[in-house]
Every structure is written in structure tokens, then in C-alpha cells.
Amino acid sequence: MLENLRIAVRKQKKLVLIFFLTIFLPALTLSVFGVRAIRSERFRLARQEETEARRAAGLIRAHIRSEIESFARIIVETAQEPALVAKDLNGGLEAVGKRFASDPLAGQTVLLYKGGTASFPLLQAPPGMRPAAGARAVNAALADGIRRAETLEFVDRNYRAAAARYRALSTSTPDRNLRADLLSRQARCLQKAEDFQGAARVYAGVAGDYAESRAPSGLPLGLIARLQAVECYLRLGNPQEAAGAALDAYRAVLGKPSTLTEDQFKTYASLVEEAFDRFLALETGRKIPEATRAEYEALRTDRTAMDREWAETGMLESEIVPELERRLALSEEYSPEPYRISRKIEDGDILFVGAWIAERNGPGTAGVLGVRLDVEHLAGATLAEALAGAGLEDGAEVVVADLTGRPLAGEGSPTTDAPLATEYFEGNFPPWRIELFRGPAQGPGVLDLRRNFYFWTILTLVVVLAFGAFLIARTIGQEMEILKIKSDFVSSVSHEFKTPLTSIRSLMERLADGKVRDPAKMDRYFGIIAHDTERLTRLVNNLLDFSKIEEGKKEYDFAETDVARIAMEQVEAYRKGQVQEGPEIRLEVAGEIPDIRADAEALTRALANLLGNAIKFTPAGKAVRVVLRRDGEHIVLEVADEGIGIHPDEVGKVFEKFFQGRNAHDLSARGTGLGLTLVKHIAEAHGGRVLVESEVGRGSKFTLVLPIGA
Ligand code: ADP
């Protein structure tokens, strides 16, 4: 096998060399260049993509930065407002409100003066602007009057008299807080006397005229009067009026900046809500107009928002104000530079920008105005604008994450790939990072291989190479096949010669020795020798015929021929030549067989081959039948045996030259594989054909069909 391969390769050396030099080497070189070109193209595209991503990320960052910068400038400008510098609370509050109340980027503001307490101007009026608690110190006469009125109210329970006394006292003092207090007491007594009409009127007066007044305990008298009025209207069976008064009270509670403390805000807001919910649930509550209900609902939403604001200011108070106080204490010279604080808290970030307020007369710093950035707005609308302005390529994904990598905004979830570009903000303000990823729409390496010239070149080369290699392999394979056939053939032919020659030699020796005297035995010996000689002749003739056929030189000698005679002679010859026990050979000639024009010798040889095979593959005890009959314009010569048969997959190949079946190997009945090839050639030369039917274990039938009038 290996030897054959070597010989085959050596024989095709030229072909292999030519293939190697003209196809393989150029193809290999071109492929190497192609692959390199693809690589550098990929690299270039990746670089380009990265640069593009950097540019886009840079643009996004620049947009957000500039938004923050201009916001910071507004804060610095506001801090320079004369009212704030002059510590004019009213004016300052107005300036802050004007600038920041409707700026979507602004959260809560903090205003802090050196040595003062922090206030949150957008939500809560600075301490200086909140009404002070009412004074307890009144003159002795007034105090005495109040005590008497209280005795009437609480001990004697003479409410009308008490009410009249409180009212009279209220006119005797210029102190507004005290007056509001006394009027409230009057209304309270009227309420106790069940004069709800009167009580409601007095409460309405207090609410209207003394909205800012405070009791000595700090309670907002105006607000309380409103709440009490609600009660009175309810008792009067007038829910509409009650609802109107409750809405007034609610508006007062929700007013901004609030003059209440956080606790007061929460208490009074809840009281109003309770009252409202109570009379909404009443039978008469149905009469409350839709518009009033709608307004109540709207105010409820405001309240929720304000709760959040209170919470936010609380957070600023604990997280940011201490730092502001510290910085303010340390600051000496006024600086117009804004400063930034960023704090990580449980639910998000605090981003805070502060600006110094200059001392009015002097170089130092008087206070600080700071604004918390609305991070939601920054990560929402502002970022969306930035993304829109960045001109992102199709499919690119942006993820804006905090420094720990938790995404704040952006499309999709971060892929597992490394980002193409990552940008951080200067001073980590905001403490975010912008990452640009290649989108899923873009293939790996971006380079579209299908449209790439190099790719197609390489593919073509690979196909050419593969095809060339296939051809070479096939040629070598064929060469090997021929070599194998040759050597098999030589060994088959030698074997075919050897067997009869050995037999002839040994018989001749015995005869020559003179040991064989029995004439019958001698006859048999001569018969065998004749048969073997016949066999050798047939073999040689087969070989000669085959080589003539191969060279195209085979000629047939046509003459009137009696096929029946040929059949009888051949059968007879085989019967005689049977040395060992073999199959029984029968001949059946059905009816008249006309002579045909044929080459008698060739036909003889064809029949001899068929018969030889049949006998070879049929064991003793079985039969071989030769049937000759006429079938219309044909003579049919059948050689049917009861032998071992041919494997189904080999039946179609038996007429191929050199073909020897597996059954031949199994039987070690070697031949040359030429017999049937010749039979076929002879049949066709006579204008006829040869057919085969076979079944393993049952036998085979070869049918020679020859035309009569050929
Ligand atoms: P050979 O000269 O070697 O016998 P043939 O061309 O005559 O070659 O036959 C080719 C092959 O066909 C044989 O090796 C055998 O396998 C198969 N064959 C031919 N005749 C018969 C038969 N009568 N019974 C079984 N096998 C047969």
C-alpha cells in the first residue's frame, strides 16, 4: 500500500511539482497577504470605531458639564444679588425663588449666613421671616381680665359671658398676636355655646386678618381658626362652606415658602385631610362640588411632593449643612468660584453646588447659597439631550453608570464586552462614568466579511487549492489502483497457470514412470491432462483476446455456425474433464435451433467461460444446466447453476474487467477476472447481449442472447 503510494507519487512527480509551484505556493502567498490585509482593515475599523466612540462620549460629557457649569454660574450670580448680600430676607427669598423655583435642574436650596442657622428658601421661609411666637407678657390689668374670662369659661361655664369678655379684652390691646388669641378664645366660647354662626364669623375674621399671628406656644392662630371654621360650618350643616374653608386651610398649609416647621406642616396637613375625608364620607358630602373635590386631589398631590421636599431638606441638613458651616467658618476671603459637593447616600447621589455670598462691607464671606441638583433631571432629560446631540452611530449603546458601575440611564443593559470608550467627569462631579458599547447590530470586528474583496479572493484560492489537491489525490489514487490491479493480475495469472501445470507435470511423471498400467486409469489421466491443457489454452486465449480487445484489434470471423453442436461439444468436453467429484452437467436443447452467422471459436470460448465459472462455483451433488432454445428471432443460451451465487452488490460488476467477486476469494477459486468481460464483448460483437441473475446460496444464471439474422 505504502509502497504503491510511493511509486504513484514518484510517477506523478511532475504533476505534483507543477501543482505546488503554480497553484499551491501562489495561493498560499496570496492567502497570507489577504489575511494580513483583512486584519489590518479590521484593526483600522476598530480604531476608527473607538475614536468615534470617544468623540461621542466626550460630547455627552461636555453637554452635561456645560449644563452644570451654566447652572453654577446662575447660582454665583444669584449669590451676588444685593438683597442676599444685604441679608434682606424678603428680597433674598424673592431672588432665590425667581431663579430656582421653576428651574428643572434645581432641587432644594440652602441659605446659610455665618453664625446663623441654615434655611431652605424654596421650601421654608428663613427663620427671620417666620412669625415669632406671641408674647405672654401683657399688662397686669389685661392679665387679670383674661383670668376672669377664663373663670367664666372653665369654672362657671358661662360661655356667652366669657365670649363677650374675651371680645372686650381684644379691643384693649395693640398686640396683634394677643388680639388674635383673644378673638380665637371668643370664637371658642361661641362654639361651646353652640352659636356656630357667630363662631364661624369670628374664626373667619381671625383667619383673614391675623393669618400670621402666633399664640405664645407658637401655634399659627390663623390656620387654627380656619380649621375651627370648618368644624362650625359642618355643625351648621353646610358642607360646601366647610369644604371651601378646608381648601383654604389646605392652601395655607401648603403655601411656599412655608412659615411652619416641618412638624407643624405635617400636623395641620393631616388635620385638614382628616376633616376633608370625614365630610366626604358623610351623607351630605355628596353635595360638595366636583371642582372642589378635584382641587382637593390636586392639593393632596402637592402635599406628597412637599413631604418629599421636607425629607430632602432634612437630608441636606444632615449631610451638607455641616460641611457648609465648616467651610464658611474657615473661609476668609470672598471667592466667586462656585464649589461642588457630591455625596453618596442610600438612594442616589447628592450633587450640590454652592456659591459664596460676599460680605457687604469688607473682603470676607458672609454666607453661602447652595442648590442641590435634581439628579433625576440630570440623568433623565439632560442626559437624553446630550445623547441626542452626540450623533451616535446606529446600534452604539451608551450606558451611564455611577462609579460602582450601577447604570443610571442608557439604552439596554451593558454587554459583557469591554466598552469602546469610557469617560469620567472632572472631579467626579457628577460621580458618573459614560461608557460606549458596540451595539448588538454591529457584528464582531465591524468588518463585513461578506462584502470584503480580500475575503472573496482567499475563498477562491482555497477552493482552487482544494480542487487541485482533490485532482492530484484522485490521480494518485487511480495510479495506486492500477498498480494494485497489475500486481493482483500478475499473481492471479501465475496462479491460474500454476495449478494446471502442476497437475499436468505430476500426471506426466506418473505415466512416464510406467507405474500406471491400468488402461482405464491411463485414459482418465490423459483425459485430465487434456482438460488441463484445454484450461491453459483457454487461459492463454482469454489473455490474448483481452489484449487484442484492449488494443482494439480483435477481429471476429463470421460464418454459418451450429450453436447446438458447439453446446454439445463443450458440455461433453467438460463432463470428460471432470477430475474430481463435481456438479452434474445437463444439456437441454429445446426444438430446432437454426444456424446463425457467428464466430464459432469465439462462441465456443464464451460458452467455455460460462461453463467454467458455473462448475467452479457449484459444489458436487448440485447441477449445472445448459439450455439452448429459440426465442423468436433470437437464440438463447442459458448457463444456470445451483452454486453459491453472487453477492447482490457485486452482480452489476461481474462484467467489468479484472473484477473478481468476494465469493471467488471465499472459495479461494482464483481467476483472472477477464472471463465475463470477454463473454460480454463476444455477445456484443454478435449483436447480442449477456444477462445475469443470481441469488446467494441458490445459484446464478447467465443468459447469452444472440440474434438469428445477424
Ligand atoms: P474469472 O475468470 O476470474 O472467473 P469472470 O469474469 O469469469 O472472472 O468472473 C468474475 C467474477 O464473477 C468471479 O470472480 C465470480 O465472483 C463471479 N462469477 C462469475 N460466474 C459466477 C457463477 N457462476 N457463480 C458465482 N459467481 C460467479
Short mmCIF file of C-alpha atoms in Angstrom, two decimals, residues 317-676:
data_model
loop_
_atom_site.label_atom_id
_atom_site.label_comp_id
_atom_site.label_asym_id
_atom_site.label_seq_id
_atom_site.Cartn_x
_atom_site.Cartn_y
_atom_site.Cartn_z
CA GLU A 317 -29.42 69.44 56.82
CA SER A 318 -27.67 66.33 57.98
CA GLU A 319 -25.37 65.68 55.01
CA ILE A 320 -24.47 69.03 53.53
CA VAL A 321 -25.13 71.81 56.04
CA PRO A 322 -22.40 70.69 58.49
CA GLU A 323 -19.86 70.87 55.69
CA LEU A 324 -21.14 74.28 54.60
CA GLU A 325 -20.82 75.52 58.16
CA ARG A 326 -17.30 74.21 58.39
CA ARG A 327 -16.24 75.77 55.10
CA LEU A 328 -17.92 79.03 55.98
CA ALA A 329 -16.10 79.17 59.30
CA LEU A 330 -12.78 78.54 57.53
CA SER A 331 -13.33 80.92 54.63
CA GLU A 332 -11.64 84.27 54.87
CA GLU A 333 -11.54 85.97 51.53
CA TYR A 334 -14.60 86.02 49.34
CA SER A 335 -14.20 83.89 46.26
CA PRO A 336 -16.52 84.00 43.25
CA GLU A 337 -15.65 80.40 42.39
CA PRO A 338 -18.52 78.00 42.92
CA TYR A 339 -17.74 74.78 44.68
CA ARG A 340 -19.22 71.35 44.40
CA ILE A 341 -20.06 68.67 46.87
CA SER A 342 -21.01 65.20 45.87
CA ARG A 343 -22.23 62.68 48.42
CA LYS A 344 -23.29 59.15 48.05
CA ILE A 345 -26.40 58.32 50.05
CA GLU A 346 -28.54 55.26 50.21
CA ASP A 347 -30.97 56.14 47.47
CA GLY A 348 -28.90 58.03 44.92
CA ASP A 349 -26.44 60.87 44.94
CA ILE A 350 -26.49 64.35 46.36
CA LEU A 351 -24.92 66.75 43.89
CA PHE A 352 -24.63 70.16 45.41
CA VAL A 353 -23.29 73.42 44.00
CA GLY A 354 -22.64 76.31 46.34
CA ALA A 355 -21.67 79.97 45.85
CA TRP A 356 -20.28 82.35 48.43
CA ILE A 357 -22.13 85.49 49.46
CA ALA A 358 -19.71 88.36 49.89
CA GLU A 359 -19.62 90.48 52.99
CA ARG A 360 -21.39 93.74 52.39
CA ASN A 361 -18.61 95.94 53.59
CA GLY A 362 -15.45 94.00 53.53
CA PRO A 363 -13.41 91.41 51.73
CA GLY A 364 -14.72 88.39 53.66
CA THR A 365 -17.50 85.93 53.15
CA ALA A 366 -20.88 86.49 54.76
CA GLY A 367 -22.69 83.33 53.84
CA VAL A 368 -23.38 80.75 51.29
CA LEU A 369 -26.16 79.95 48.84
CA GLY A 370 -26.27 76.40 47.57
CA VAL A 371 -28.53 74.41 45.34
CA ARG A 372 -28.94 70.70 45.14
CA LEU A 373 -29.05 69.44 41.57
CA ASP A 374 -32.04 67.41 40.60
CA VAL A 375 -30.15 64.22 39.76
CA GLU A 376 -33.21 62.66 38.21
CA HIS A 377 -33.49 65.54 35.77
CA LEU A 378 -29.78 65.45 35.07
CA ALA A 379 -29.79 61.71 34.40
CA GLY A 380 -33.07 61.98 32.54
CA ALA A 381 -33.83 64.97 30.36
CA THR A 382 -30.34 66.48 30.34
CA LEU A 383 -28.69 63.19 29.53
CA ALA A 384 -31.27 62.46 26.85
CA GLU A 385 -30.46 65.81 25.22
CA ALA A 386 -26.77 65.01 25.44
CA LEU A 387 -27.32 61.62 23.83
CA ALA A 388 -29.40 63.13 21.08
CA GLY A 389 -26.71 65.71 20.42
CA ALA A 390 -23.86 63.20 20.36
CA GLY A 391 -24.75 61.84 16.93
CA LEU A 392 -24.34 58.25 17.99
CA GLU A 393 -23.78 55.70 15.31
CA ASP A 394 -26.54 53.24 14.71
CA GLY A 395 -26.50 50.44 17.17
CA ALA A 396 -23.98 52.03 19.54
CA GLU A 397 -25.07 51.70 23.14
CA VAL A 398 -24.46 54.23 25.85
CA VAL A 399 -24.55 53.33 29.48
CA VAL A 400 -24.20 55.99 32.11
CA ALA A 401 -23.35 54.38 35.39
CA ASP A 402 -22.25 55.53 38.78
CA LEU A 403 -18.70 54.86 39.81
CA THR A 404 -19.56 51.42 41.08
CA GLY A 405 -20.94 50.52 37.68
CA ARG A 406 -24.63 50.65 38.57
CA PRO A 407 -26.36 52.01 35.47
CA LEU A 408 -28.27 55.27 35.91
CA ALA A 409 -29.56 55.61 32.42
CA GLY A 410 -28.89 54.49 28.93
CA GLU A 411 -30.22 52.08 26.44
CA GLY A 412 -30.16 48.38 27.13
CA SER A 413 -28.04 46.61 29.64
CA PRO A 414 -24.29 46.73 29.44
CA THR A 415 -22.97 43.91 27.35
CA THR A 416 -20.21 41.68 28.56
CA ASP A 417 -17.84 43.25 26.04
CA ALA A 418 -15.38 45.84 27.18
CA PRO A 419 -16.64 49.34 26.43
CA LEU A 420 -15.23 51.10 23.38
CA ALA A 421 -14.78 54.28 25.38
CA THR A 422 -15.21 55.32 28.99
CA GLU A 423 -15.33 58.93 30.12
CA TYR A 424 -15.32 60.29 33.64
CA PHE A 425 -16.25 63.76 34.80
CA GLU A 426 -13.69 66.17 36.07
CA GLY A 427 -13.52 65.95 39.84
CA ASN A 428 -16.05 63.15 39.58
CA PHE A 429 -18.83 65.70 39.56
CA PRO A 430 -21.25 64.13 38.82
CA PRO A 431 -19.72 60.86 40.02
CA TRP A 432 -20.64 59.05 36.86
CA ARG A 433 -18.95 57.30 34.04
CA ILE A 434 -20.12 57.27 30.47
CA GLU A 435 -19.48 54.04 28.63
CA LEU A 436 -20.00 53.44 24.97
CA PHE A 437 -20.51 49.91 23.79
CA ARG A 438 -20.72 48.41 20.39
CA GLY A 439 -24.35 47.68 19.75
CA PRO A 440 -25.64 44.19 19.05
CA ALA A 441 -26.49 45.24 15.50
CA GLN A 442 -22.83 45.62 14.68
CA GLY A 443 -21.01 42.38 14.03
CA PRO A 444 -17.74 41.48 15.66
CA GLY A 445 -14.90 43.50 14.28
CA VAL A 446 -17.42 45.57 12.32
CA LEU A 447 -15.81 44.46 9.09
CA ASP A 448 -18.42 42.92 6.92
CA LEU A 449 -16.63 39.88 5.60
CA ARG A 450 -19.21 39.14 3.00
CA ARG A 451 -18.51 42.37 1.24
CA ASN A 452 -14.79 42.22 1.58
CA PHE A 453 -12.67 41.81 -1.51
CA TYR A 454 -9.85 40.01 0.27
CA PHE A 455 -12.25 37.57 1.74
CA TRP A 456 -13.54 36.56 -1.66
CA THR A 457 -10.04 36.29 -3.04
CA ILE A 458 -8.99 33.99 -0.25
CA LEU A 459 -12.12 31.94 -0.60
CA THR A 460 -11.49 31.50 -4.33
CA LEU A 461 -7.90 30.49 -3.65
CA VAL A 462 -8.98 27.98 -1.06
CA VAL A 463 -11.48 26.50 -3.49
CA VAL A 464 -8.85 26.30 -6.25
CA LEU A 465 -6.40 24.73 -3.85
CA ALA A 466 -8.93 22.24 -2.63
CA PHE A 467 -9.89 21.35 -6.17
CA GLY A 468 -6.29 20.98 -7.28
CA ALA A 469 -5.48 18.86 -4.26
CA PHE A 470 -8.50 16.73 -4.98
CA LEU A 471 -7.43 16.17 -8.59
CA ILE A 472 -3.92 15.25 -7.54
CA ALA A 473 -5.21 12.88 -4.89
CA ARG A 474 -7.50 11.31 -7.44
CA THR A 475 -4.75 10.86 -9.99
CA ILE A 476 -2.50 9.30 -7.40
CA GLY A 477 -5.39 7.15 -6.16
CA GLN A 478 -6.01 5.93 -9.69
CA GLU A 479 -2.34 5.28 -10.19
CA MET A 480 -2.33 3.22 -6.99
CA GLU A 481 -5.40 1.36 -8.10
CA ILE A 482 -3.75 0.47 -11.40
CA LEU A 483 -0.63 -0.67 -9.58
CA LYS A 484 -2.72 -2.88 -7.33
CA ILE A 485 -4.67 -4.32 -10.24
CA LYS A 486 -1.44 -5.04 -12.04
CA SER A 487 0.13 -6.88 -9.19
CA ASP A 488 -3.12 -8.72 -8.38
CA PHE A 489 -3.41 -9.65 -12.00
CA VAL A 490 0.09 -10.98 -12.24
CA SER A 491 -0.41 -13.05 -9.13
CA SER A 492 -3.81 -14.31 -10.35
CA VAL A 493 -2.49 -15.25 -13.75
CA SER A 494 0.54 -17.03 -12.33
CA HIS A 495 -1.71 -18.95 -10.01
CA GLU A 496 -4.04 -19.86 -12.87
CA PHE A 497 -1.10 -21.18 -14.82
CA LYS A 498 0.45 -22.94 -11.94
CA THR A 499 -2.44 -25.18 -10.96
CA PRO A 500 -2.94 -26.95 -14.29
CA LEU A 501 0.80 -27.06 -14.95
CA THR A 502 1.46 -28.74 -11.61
CA SER A 503 -1.28 -31.20 -12.28
CA ILE A 504 0.00 -32.00 -15.79
CA ARG A 505 3.51 -32.38 -14.52
CA SER A 506 2.67 -34.84 -11.76
CA LEU A 507 0.45 -36.93 -14.04
CA MET A 508 3.08 -36.97 -16.75
CA GLU A 509 5.69 -38.10 -14.22
CA ARG A 510 3.49 -40.95 -13.08
CA LEU A 511 2.82 -42.01 -16.65
CA ALA A 512 6.45 -41.72 -17.54
CA ASP A 513 7.44 -43.89 -14.59
CA GLY A 514 5.42 -46.68 -16.16
CA LYS A 515 3.77 -47.37 -12.88
CA VAL A 516 0.32 -46.86 -14.27
CA ARG A 517 -0.70 -49.88 -16.19
CA ASP A 518 -4.43 -49.92 -15.88
CA PRO A 519 -5.74 -48.68 -19.27
CA ALA A 520 -8.84 -47.12 -17.65
CA LYS A 521 -6.69 -45.18 -15.26
CA MET A 522 -4.37 -44.16 -18.03
CA ASP A 523 -7.35 -42.98 -20.01
CA ARG A 524 -8.51 -40.89 -17.11
CA TYR A 525 -5.03 -39.43 -16.70
CA PHE A 526 -4.87 -38.48 -20.31
CA GLY A 527 -8.33 -37.01 -20.00
CA ILE A 528 -7.23 -34.85 -17.10
CA ILE A 529 -4.10 -33.78 -18.93
CA ALA A 530 -6.21 -32.90 -21.94
CA HIS A 531 -8.60 -30.93 -19.72
CA ASP A 532 -5.77 -29.04 -18.03
CA THR A 533 -4.19 -28.31 -21.36
CA GLU A 534 -7.55 -27.15 -22.53
CA ARG A 535 -7.79 -24.95 -19.49
CA LEU A 536 -4.36 -23.49 -20.16
CA THR A 537 -5.23 -22.90 -23.77
CA ARG A 538 -8.43 -21.19 -22.71
CA LEU A 539 -6.48 -19.04 -20.30
CA VAL A 540 -3.93 -18.04 -22.87
CA ASN A 541 -6.67 -17.39 -25.40
CA ASN A 542 -8.52 -15.26 -22.87
CA LEU A 543 -5.40 -13.22 -22.27
CA LEU A 544 -4.65 -12.86 -25.95
CA ASP A 545 -8.23 -11.93 -26.74
CA PHE A 546 -8.29 -9.45 -23.93
CA SER A 547 -5.13 -7.74 -25.07
CA LYS A 548 -6.45 -7.60 -28.61
CA ILE A 549 -9.71 -6.13 -27.38
CA GLU A 550 -7.84 -3.57 -25.32
CA GLU A 551 -5.80 -2.59 -28.32
CA GLY A 552 -8.90 -2.56 -30.50
CA LYS A 553 -7.51 -5.20 -32.74
CA LYS A 554 -9.84 -8.07 -32.01
CA GLU A 555 -11.50 -9.39 -35.15
CA TYR A 556 -14.24 -11.99 -35.49
CA ASP A 557 -14.59 -14.50 -38.21
CA PHE A 558 -18.28 -14.86 -39.03
CA ALA A 559 -19.64 -18.00 -40.72
CA GLU A 560 -22.73 -20.19 -40.57
CA THR A 561 -22.47 -21.81 -37.21
CA ASP A 562 -24.36 -24.60 -35.49
CA VAL A 563 -24.66 -23.36 -31.95
CA ALA A 564 -26.29 -26.60 -30.75
CA ARG A 565 -23.22 -28.52 -31.79
CA ILE A 566 -20.92 -26.13 -30.01
CA ALA A 567 -23.01 -26.51 -26.86
CA MET A 568 -22.95 -30.30 -27.06
CA GLU A 569 -19.20 -30.43 -27.66
CA GLN A 570 -18.47 -28.08 -24.78
CA VAL A 571 -20.71 -29.91 -22.36
CA GLU A 572 -19.11 -33.15 -23.41
CA ALA A 573 -15.64 -31.74 -23.00
CA TYR A 574 -16.41 -30.53 -19.50
CA ARG A 575 -18.03 -33.77 -18.49
CA LYS A 576 -14.96 -35.67 -19.61
CA GLY A 577 -12.59 -33.28 -18.00
CA GLN A 578 -14.18 -33.54 -14.57
CA VAL A 579 -11.40 -34.96 -12.49
CA GLN A 580 -12.90 -34.84 -9.01
CA GLU A 581 -16.48 -35.17 -7.98
CA GLY A 582 -18.19 -32.12 -9.46
CA PRO A 583 -21.68 -30.94 -10.27
CA GLU A 584 -23.80 -32.79 -12.76
CA ILE A 585 -23.83 -31.05 -16.12
CA ARG A 586 -27.08 -31.21 -18.07
CA LEU A 587 -27.79 -30.04 -21.57
CA GLU A 588 -31.26 -29.25 -22.87
CA VAL A 589 -31.74 -28.28 -26.49
CA ALA A 590 -35.33 -27.20 -26.97
CA GLY A 591 -36.58 -27.76 -30.51
CA GLU A 592 -34.90 -26.79 -33.76
CA ILE A 593 -32.02 -24.39 -33.40
CA PRO A 594 -31.18 -22.67 -36.65
CA ASP A 595 -27.61 -21.94 -37.65
CA ILE A 596 -26.55 -18.37 -37.18
CA ARG A 597 -23.74 -16.29 -38.57
CA ALA A 598 -21.16 -16.29 -35.87
CA ASP A 599 -17.54 -16.77 -34.98
CA ALA A 600 -17.64 -20.36 -33.85
CA GLU A 601 -14.39 -20.13 -31.97
CA ALA A 602 -15.48 -17.03 -30.10
CA LEU A 603 -18.82 -18.58 -29.18
CA THR A 604 -17.06 -21.69 -28.01
CA ARG A 605 -14.83 -19.61 -25.85
CA ALA A 606 -17.77 -17.67 -24.42
CA LEU A 607 -19.62 -20.84 -23.51
CA ALA A 608 -16.46 -22.36 -22.11
CA ASN A 609 -16.02 -19.39 -19.83
CA LEU A 610 -19.63 -19.51 -18.64
CA LEU A 611 -19.48 -23.24 -18.04
CA GLY A 612 -16.12 -22.99 -16.34
CA ASN A 613 -17.45 -20.43 -13.91
CA ALA A 614 -20.64 -22.42 -13.25
CA ILE A 615 -18.68 -25.56 -12.43
CA LYS A 616 -16.18 -23.63 -10.34
CA PHE A 617 -18.89 -22.11 -8.11
CA THR A 618 -21.17 -25.15 -7.84
CA PRO A 619 -20.46 -27.94 -5.34
CA ALA A 620 -20.65 -31.65 -6.15
CA GLY A 621 -24.13 -33.08 -6.00
CA LYS A 622 -25.72 -29.99 -7.48
CA ALA A 623 -26.46 -29.39 -11.13
CA VAL A 624 -25.35 -27.08 -13.88
CA ARG A 625 -27.88 -26.74 -16.68
CA VAL A 626 -27.09 -25.59 -20.19
CA VAL A 627 -30.30 -24.71 -22.02
CA LEU A 628 -30.42 -23.79 -25.68
CA ARG A 629 -33.65 -22.55 -27.16
CA ARG A 630 -35.04 -20.28 -29.73
CA ASP A 631 -36.90 -17.22 -28.70
CA GLY A 632 -38.38 -15.54 -31.75
CA GLU A 633 -35.54 -14.01 -33.73
CA HIS A 634 -33.01 -14.92 -31.09
CA ILE A 635 -31.15 -17.91 -29.90
CA VAL A 636 -30.94 -18.05 -26.14
CA LEU A 637 -28.16 -19.94 -24.44
CA GLU A 638 -28.58 -20.21 -20.68
CA VAL A 639 -25.97 -21.48 -18.25
CA ALA A 640 -27.71 -21.91 -14.90
CA ASP A 641 -26.11 -23.35 -11.82
CA GLU A 642 -27.19 -24.23 -8.28
CA GLY A 643 -23.98 -22.87 -6.80
CA ILE A 644 -23.12 -20.29 -4.21
CA GLY A 645 -24.43 -17.28 -6.14
CA ILE A 646 -23.08 -13.75 -6.36
CA HIS A 647 -23.38 -11.06 -3.65
CA PRO A 648 -26.18 -8.66 -4.66
CA ASP A 649 -23.88 -5.62 -4.64
CA GLU A 650 -21.49 -7.37 -7.00
CA VAL A 651 -23.95 -8.67 -9.57
CA GLY A 652 -23.67 -5.44 -11.55
CA LYS A 653 -19.88 -5.55 -11.62
CA VAL A 654 -19.15 -9.07 -12.82
CA PHE A 655 -18.66 -7.95 -16.44
CA GLU A 656 -16.04 -5.34 -15.52
CA LYS A 657 -12.51 -6.19 -16.48
CA PHE A 658 -10.35 -7.71 -13.74
CA PHE A 659 -13.33 -7.94 -11.44
CA GLN A 660 -13.27 -10.92 -9.08
CA GLY A 661 -16.07 -11.31 -6.57
CA ARG A 662 -15.92 -11.95 -2.87
CA ASN A 663 -17.27 -15.42 -3.41
CA ALA A 664 -14.18 -16.17 -5.51
CA HIS A 665 -11.96 -15.07 -2.64
CA ASP A 666 -14.02 -17.04 -0.13
CA LEU A 667 -13.69 -20.15 -2.21
CA SER A 668 -10.09 -19.36 -2.98
CA ALA A 669 -11.13 -20.05 -6.53
CA ARG A 670 -8.97 -17.52 -8.20
CA GLY A 671 -9.34 -16.42 -11.77
CA THR A 672 -8.21 -13.53 -13.86
CA GLY A 673 -11.39 -11.51 -13.77
CA LEU A 674 -11.42 -11.45 -17.55
CA GLY A 675 -13.76 -14.33 -18.45
CA LEU A 676 -17.05 -12.47 -18.29
#
